[in-house]
XYZ file of C-alpha atoms in Angstrom:
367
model
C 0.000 0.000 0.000
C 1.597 3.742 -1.002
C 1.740 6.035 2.053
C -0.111 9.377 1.259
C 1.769 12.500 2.695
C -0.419 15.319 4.003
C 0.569 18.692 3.811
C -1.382 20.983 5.281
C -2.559 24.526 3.618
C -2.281 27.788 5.646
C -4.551 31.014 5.186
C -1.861 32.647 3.022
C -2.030 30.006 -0.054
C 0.724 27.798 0.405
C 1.004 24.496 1.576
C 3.286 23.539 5.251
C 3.584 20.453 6.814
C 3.883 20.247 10.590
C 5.945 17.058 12.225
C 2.894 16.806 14.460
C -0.006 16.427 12.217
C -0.862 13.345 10.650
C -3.256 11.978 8.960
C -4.453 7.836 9.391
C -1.622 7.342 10.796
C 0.503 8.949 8.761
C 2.908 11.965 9.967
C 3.546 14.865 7.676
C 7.786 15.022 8.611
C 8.488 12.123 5.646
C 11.263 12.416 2.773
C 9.559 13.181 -0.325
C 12.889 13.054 -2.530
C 12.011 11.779 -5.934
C 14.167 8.424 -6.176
C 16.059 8.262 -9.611
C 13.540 6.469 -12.237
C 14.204 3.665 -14.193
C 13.374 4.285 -18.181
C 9.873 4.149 -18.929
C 8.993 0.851 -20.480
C 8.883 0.648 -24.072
C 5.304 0.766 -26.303
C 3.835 3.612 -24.064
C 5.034 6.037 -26.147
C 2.316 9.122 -26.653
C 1.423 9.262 -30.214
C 1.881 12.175 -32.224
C 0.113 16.019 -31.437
C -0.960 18.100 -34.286
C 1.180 18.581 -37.347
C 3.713 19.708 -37.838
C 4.943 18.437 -34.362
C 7.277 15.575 -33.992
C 5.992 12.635 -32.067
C 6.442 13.125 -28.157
C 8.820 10.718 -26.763
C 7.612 8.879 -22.921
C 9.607 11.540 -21.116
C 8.523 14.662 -22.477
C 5.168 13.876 -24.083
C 5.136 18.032 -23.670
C 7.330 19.040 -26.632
C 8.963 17.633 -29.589
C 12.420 17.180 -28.064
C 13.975 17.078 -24.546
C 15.767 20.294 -23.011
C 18.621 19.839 -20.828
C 17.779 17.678 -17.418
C 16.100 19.930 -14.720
C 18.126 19.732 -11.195
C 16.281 16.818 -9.141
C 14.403 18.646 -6.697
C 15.204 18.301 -2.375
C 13.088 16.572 -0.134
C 9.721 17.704 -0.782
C 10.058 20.210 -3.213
C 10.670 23.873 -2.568
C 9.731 24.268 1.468
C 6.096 26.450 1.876
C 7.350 30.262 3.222
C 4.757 31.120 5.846
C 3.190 34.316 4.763
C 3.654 33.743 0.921
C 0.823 35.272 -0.797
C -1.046 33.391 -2.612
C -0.537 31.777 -6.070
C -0.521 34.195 -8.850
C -3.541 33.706 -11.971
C -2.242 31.652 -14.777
C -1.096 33.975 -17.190
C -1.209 32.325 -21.070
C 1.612 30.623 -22.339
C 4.184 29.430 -19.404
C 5.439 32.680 -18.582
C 8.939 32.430 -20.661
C 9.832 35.091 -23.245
C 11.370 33.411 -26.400
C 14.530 34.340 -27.256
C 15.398 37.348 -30.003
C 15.930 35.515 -33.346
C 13.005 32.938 -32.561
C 11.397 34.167 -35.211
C 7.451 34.706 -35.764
C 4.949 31.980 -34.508
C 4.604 29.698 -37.335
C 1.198 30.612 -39.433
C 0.596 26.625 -39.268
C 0.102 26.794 -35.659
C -1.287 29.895 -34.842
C -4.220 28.562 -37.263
C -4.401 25.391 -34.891
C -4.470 27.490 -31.584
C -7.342 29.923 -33.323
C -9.178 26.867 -34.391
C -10.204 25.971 -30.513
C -13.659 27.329 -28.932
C -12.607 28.493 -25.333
C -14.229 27.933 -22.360
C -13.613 30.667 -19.341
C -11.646 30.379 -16.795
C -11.895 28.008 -13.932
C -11.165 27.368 -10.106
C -11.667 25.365 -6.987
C -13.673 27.702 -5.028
C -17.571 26.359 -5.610
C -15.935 22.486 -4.721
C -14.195 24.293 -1.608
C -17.354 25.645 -0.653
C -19.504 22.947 -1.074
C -17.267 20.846 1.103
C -17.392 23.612 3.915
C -19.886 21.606 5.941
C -17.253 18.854 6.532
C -16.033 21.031 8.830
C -18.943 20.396 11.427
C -17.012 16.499 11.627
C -13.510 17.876 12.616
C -12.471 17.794 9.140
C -10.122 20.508 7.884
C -10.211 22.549 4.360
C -7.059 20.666 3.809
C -8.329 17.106 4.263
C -11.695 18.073 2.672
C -9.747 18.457 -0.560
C -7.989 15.327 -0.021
C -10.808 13.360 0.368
C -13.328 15.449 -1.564
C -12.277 16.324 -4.858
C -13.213 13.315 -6.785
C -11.062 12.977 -9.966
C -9.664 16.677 -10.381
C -5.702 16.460 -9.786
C -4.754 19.346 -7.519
C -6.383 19.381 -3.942
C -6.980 22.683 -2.592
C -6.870 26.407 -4.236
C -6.252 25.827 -7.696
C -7.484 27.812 -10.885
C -6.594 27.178 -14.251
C -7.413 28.528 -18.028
C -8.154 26.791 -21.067
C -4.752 27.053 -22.579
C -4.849 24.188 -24.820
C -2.311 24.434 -28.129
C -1.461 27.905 -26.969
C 2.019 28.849 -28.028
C 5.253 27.861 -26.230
C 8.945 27.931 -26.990
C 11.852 25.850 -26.369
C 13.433 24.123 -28.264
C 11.658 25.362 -31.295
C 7.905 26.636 -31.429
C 5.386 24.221 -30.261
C 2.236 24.028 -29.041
C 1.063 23.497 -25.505
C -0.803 19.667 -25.197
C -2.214 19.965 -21.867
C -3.506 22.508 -19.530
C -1.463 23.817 -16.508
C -3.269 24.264 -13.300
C -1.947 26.718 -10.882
C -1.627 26.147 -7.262
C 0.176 27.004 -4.224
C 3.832 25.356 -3.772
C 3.591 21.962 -2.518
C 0.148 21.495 -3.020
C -1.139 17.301 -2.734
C -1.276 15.865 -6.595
C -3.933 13.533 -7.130
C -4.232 10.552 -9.533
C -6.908 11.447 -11.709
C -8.120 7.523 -12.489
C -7.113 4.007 -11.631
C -3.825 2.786 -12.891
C -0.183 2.303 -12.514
C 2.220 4.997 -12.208
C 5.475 5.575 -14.423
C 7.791 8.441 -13.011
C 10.185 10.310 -15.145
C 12.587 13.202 -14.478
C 14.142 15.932 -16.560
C 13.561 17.249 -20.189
C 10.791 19.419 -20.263
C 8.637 18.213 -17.809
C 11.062 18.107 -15.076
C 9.946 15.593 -12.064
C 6.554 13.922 -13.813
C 4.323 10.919 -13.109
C 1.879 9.376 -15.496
C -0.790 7.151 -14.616
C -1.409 4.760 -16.772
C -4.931 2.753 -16.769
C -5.311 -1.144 -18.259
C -6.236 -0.012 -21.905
C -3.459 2.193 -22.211
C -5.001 5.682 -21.228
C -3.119 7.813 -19.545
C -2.824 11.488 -17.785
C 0.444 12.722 -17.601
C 1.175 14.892 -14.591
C 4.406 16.910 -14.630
C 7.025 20.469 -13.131
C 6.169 17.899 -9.433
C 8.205 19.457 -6.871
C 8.470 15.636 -5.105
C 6.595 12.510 -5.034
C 4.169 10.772 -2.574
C 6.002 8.692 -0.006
C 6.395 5.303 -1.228
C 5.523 5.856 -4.780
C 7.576 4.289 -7.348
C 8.204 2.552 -10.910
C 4.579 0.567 -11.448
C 2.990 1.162 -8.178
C -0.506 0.797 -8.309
C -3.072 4.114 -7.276
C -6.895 4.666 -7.098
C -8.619 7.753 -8.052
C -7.902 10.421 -5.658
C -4.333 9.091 -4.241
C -1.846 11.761 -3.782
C 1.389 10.733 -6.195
C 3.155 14.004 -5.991
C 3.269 17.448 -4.784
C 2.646 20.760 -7.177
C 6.354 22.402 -7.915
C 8.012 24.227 -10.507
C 10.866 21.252 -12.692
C 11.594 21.468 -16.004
C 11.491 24.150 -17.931
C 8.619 25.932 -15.320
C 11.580 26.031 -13.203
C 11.463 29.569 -11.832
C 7.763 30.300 -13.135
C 4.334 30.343 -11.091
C 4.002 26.666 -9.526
C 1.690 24.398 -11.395
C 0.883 21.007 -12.556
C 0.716 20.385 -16.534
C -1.855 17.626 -16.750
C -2.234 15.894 -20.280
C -4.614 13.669 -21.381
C -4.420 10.242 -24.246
C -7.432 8.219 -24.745
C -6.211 5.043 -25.184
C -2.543 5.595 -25.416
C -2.883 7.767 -28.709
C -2.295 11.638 -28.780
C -2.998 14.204 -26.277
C -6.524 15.837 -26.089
C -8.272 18.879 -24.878
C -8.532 18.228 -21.193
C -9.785 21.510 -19.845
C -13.941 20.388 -20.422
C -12.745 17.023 -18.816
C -11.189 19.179 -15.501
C -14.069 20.937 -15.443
C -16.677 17.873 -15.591
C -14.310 16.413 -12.685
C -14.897 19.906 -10.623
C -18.202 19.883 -11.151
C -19.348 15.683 -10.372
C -17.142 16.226 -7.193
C -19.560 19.381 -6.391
C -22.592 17.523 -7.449
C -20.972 14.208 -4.644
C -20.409 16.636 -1.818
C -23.684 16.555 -0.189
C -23.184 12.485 -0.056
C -20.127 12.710 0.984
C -21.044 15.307 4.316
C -24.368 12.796 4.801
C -21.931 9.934 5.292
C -19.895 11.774 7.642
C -23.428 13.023 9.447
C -24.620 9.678 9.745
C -21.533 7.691 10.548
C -20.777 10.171 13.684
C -24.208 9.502 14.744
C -24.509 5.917 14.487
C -20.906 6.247 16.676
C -22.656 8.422 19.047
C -26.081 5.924 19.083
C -23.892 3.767 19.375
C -23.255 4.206 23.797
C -26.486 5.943 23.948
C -28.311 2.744 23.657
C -26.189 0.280 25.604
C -28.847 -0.971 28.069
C -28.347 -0.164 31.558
C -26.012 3.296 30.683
C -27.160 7.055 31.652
C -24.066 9.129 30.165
C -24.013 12.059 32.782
C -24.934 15.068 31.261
C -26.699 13.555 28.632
C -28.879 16.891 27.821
C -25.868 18.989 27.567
C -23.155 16.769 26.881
C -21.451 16.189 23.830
C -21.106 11.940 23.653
C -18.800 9.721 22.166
C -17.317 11.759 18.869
C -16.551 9.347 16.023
C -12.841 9.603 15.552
C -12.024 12.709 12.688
C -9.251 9.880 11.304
C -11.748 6.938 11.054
C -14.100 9.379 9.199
C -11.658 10.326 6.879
C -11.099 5.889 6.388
C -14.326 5.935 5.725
C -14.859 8.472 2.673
C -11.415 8.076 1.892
C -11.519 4.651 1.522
C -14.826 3.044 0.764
C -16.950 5.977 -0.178
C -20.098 3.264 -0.587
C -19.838 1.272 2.450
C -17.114 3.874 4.606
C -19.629 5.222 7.112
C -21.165 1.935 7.670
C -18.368 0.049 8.733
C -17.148 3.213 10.537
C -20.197 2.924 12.707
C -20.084 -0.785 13.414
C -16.542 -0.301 14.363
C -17.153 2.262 16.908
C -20.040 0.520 18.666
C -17.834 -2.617 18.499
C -14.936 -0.237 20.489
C -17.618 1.206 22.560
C -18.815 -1.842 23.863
C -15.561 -3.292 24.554
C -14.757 -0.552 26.960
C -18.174 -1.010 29.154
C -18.142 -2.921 32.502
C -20.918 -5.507 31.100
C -20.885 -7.316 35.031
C -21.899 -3.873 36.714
C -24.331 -3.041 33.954
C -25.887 -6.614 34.657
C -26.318 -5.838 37.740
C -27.731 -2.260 38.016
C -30.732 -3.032 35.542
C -31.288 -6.713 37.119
């Protein structure tokens, strides 16, 4: 099983981790180095973008040709600077000037980047919202994202812009294949679907992961700042698992922190994934109000749970808050077994509940 690292996101934007927070177990003070990958198996190559673009090779599906190997980032990533303002709005392209004698955009391609409809711009704010009420369980902004964003990659404060095949540069002039979404240093990366993960590092892309699902789909998530705790070469994730951390490798290195995600059906060339982000933001919105019902009703079956063991009078029962179902077990539960979660949650808690009552002086005071 991978290890998930929480990091935990403070008023001003960015994302800290504390040695004494943890999460199921799990304590926020782990190494996040990226290990060195092994080459990318053969026959997962992305097939080709739009002409005239070169096919992209498995490490740098982003542009037609790798640029020199981006500097393996410390443990972690960048560290979070309390105070930092927040993120800055994506700005088009990826913020790099070309050089002098690059020459005009090709006419080819700025025909291809005129050619796409645009949808507005987009954030996390409505999902944020709409998981608010989580809070009434214990449950932090932080860990609502973690557990509450459905398929969408970045958890937490993230906005992006539909910035499919606008230009870039370097080396040559290209076309951008994906859509970057901007986020706070350090922010959790998600796996958008159910797969195995390949991780690469350097050329364009800098420290990337793809997740790659049976038929050969695949989202390719790269400029990571570090990797989840445990991940490595063919490690198997769910929808939702953190795999890396938002960051600034490659050739972003420098520029606003954000993840480039990039989407191929089936193994073949990249598509337009900004309508697909913004389907994922807005089924996780629609699956909130589930999601806070299964938190309501597993803390109250917990709570039922000593209320109706025969023979018991909890002092203060008017007044007095009883047993609270534990903010980690509630977190299992959605986390882990959105269906069934709060359920088993509850059973578990009675079973705990009942293990800690004196059942020989209960016998006896209702005998």
């Amino acid at each position: 099983m991978v290890v998930l690292v929480l990091a935990s996101l403070g008023t001003s934007g960015t994302w800290s981790a504390g040695a004494s927070d943890c999460l199921l177990g799990v304590c926020l003070d782990h190494d996040t180095t990226p290990p060195t990958p092994s080459p990318p198996p053969p026959g997962e190559s992305p097939a080709p973008g739009p002409p005239p673009q070169p096919a992209p090779k498995p490490g740098d599906p982003v542009g037609p040709a790798p640029a020199p190997a981006a500097v393996p980032p410390g443990p972690g990533g960048a560290p979070p600077v309390p105070g930092e303002p927040p993120p800055p709005p994506p700005l088009p392209g990826d913020g790099e000037e070309p050089p002098a004698d690059a020459g005009p955009f090709p006419e080819n391609l700025r025909r291809l980047q005129n050619s796409v409809k645009r949808s507005g711009a987009s954030n996390t704010k409505a999902l944020m919202e709409a998981l608010a009420p989580l809070g009434d369980y214990g449950v932090s902004p932080e860990e609502a994202a973690l557990i509450g964003f459905g398929r969408f990659p970045v958890a937490g404060q993230a906005n992006y812009t539909h910035d499919w095949w606008f230009p870039r540069f370097g080396p040559g002039w290209r076309l951008h294949m994906g859509t970057d979404i901007f986020a706070a240093m350090g922010a959790p990366v998600r796996s958008p679907s159910e797969g195995k993960v390949r991780i690469t590092n350097g050329g364009l892309g800098g420290l990337a992961v793809y997740v790659v699902e049976p038929d050969g789909t695949f989202w390719y998530l790269a400029h990571l700042s570090g990797l989840a705790e445990g991940l490595s070469q063919g490690t198997p994730v769910t929808v939702g698992q953190v795999v890396g951390f938002v960051g600034d490798s490659g050739n972003a290195r420098g520029g606003s922190p954000h993840v480039h995600a990039e989407y191929h059906p089936r193994g073949g060339a990249a598509v337009d994934p900004k309508a697909i982000l913004d389907q994922f933001l807005a089924d996780a919105v629609a699956e909130a109000p589930a999601l806070i019902q299964r938190y309501a009703d597993a803390a109250g079956a917990a709570a039922g749970a000593q209320l109706d063991l025969p023979g018991l009078e909890p002092p203060g029962r008017a007044t007095e808050p009883v047993v609270e179902a534990p903010r980690s077990a509630l977190l299992w539960a959605s986390a882990m077994s959105p269906s069934g979660g709060a359920l088993a949650l509850a059973e578990a808690e009675a079973a705990r509940i009942a293990g800690t009552v004196e059942w020989e002086s209960v016998s006896r005071g209702s005998s």
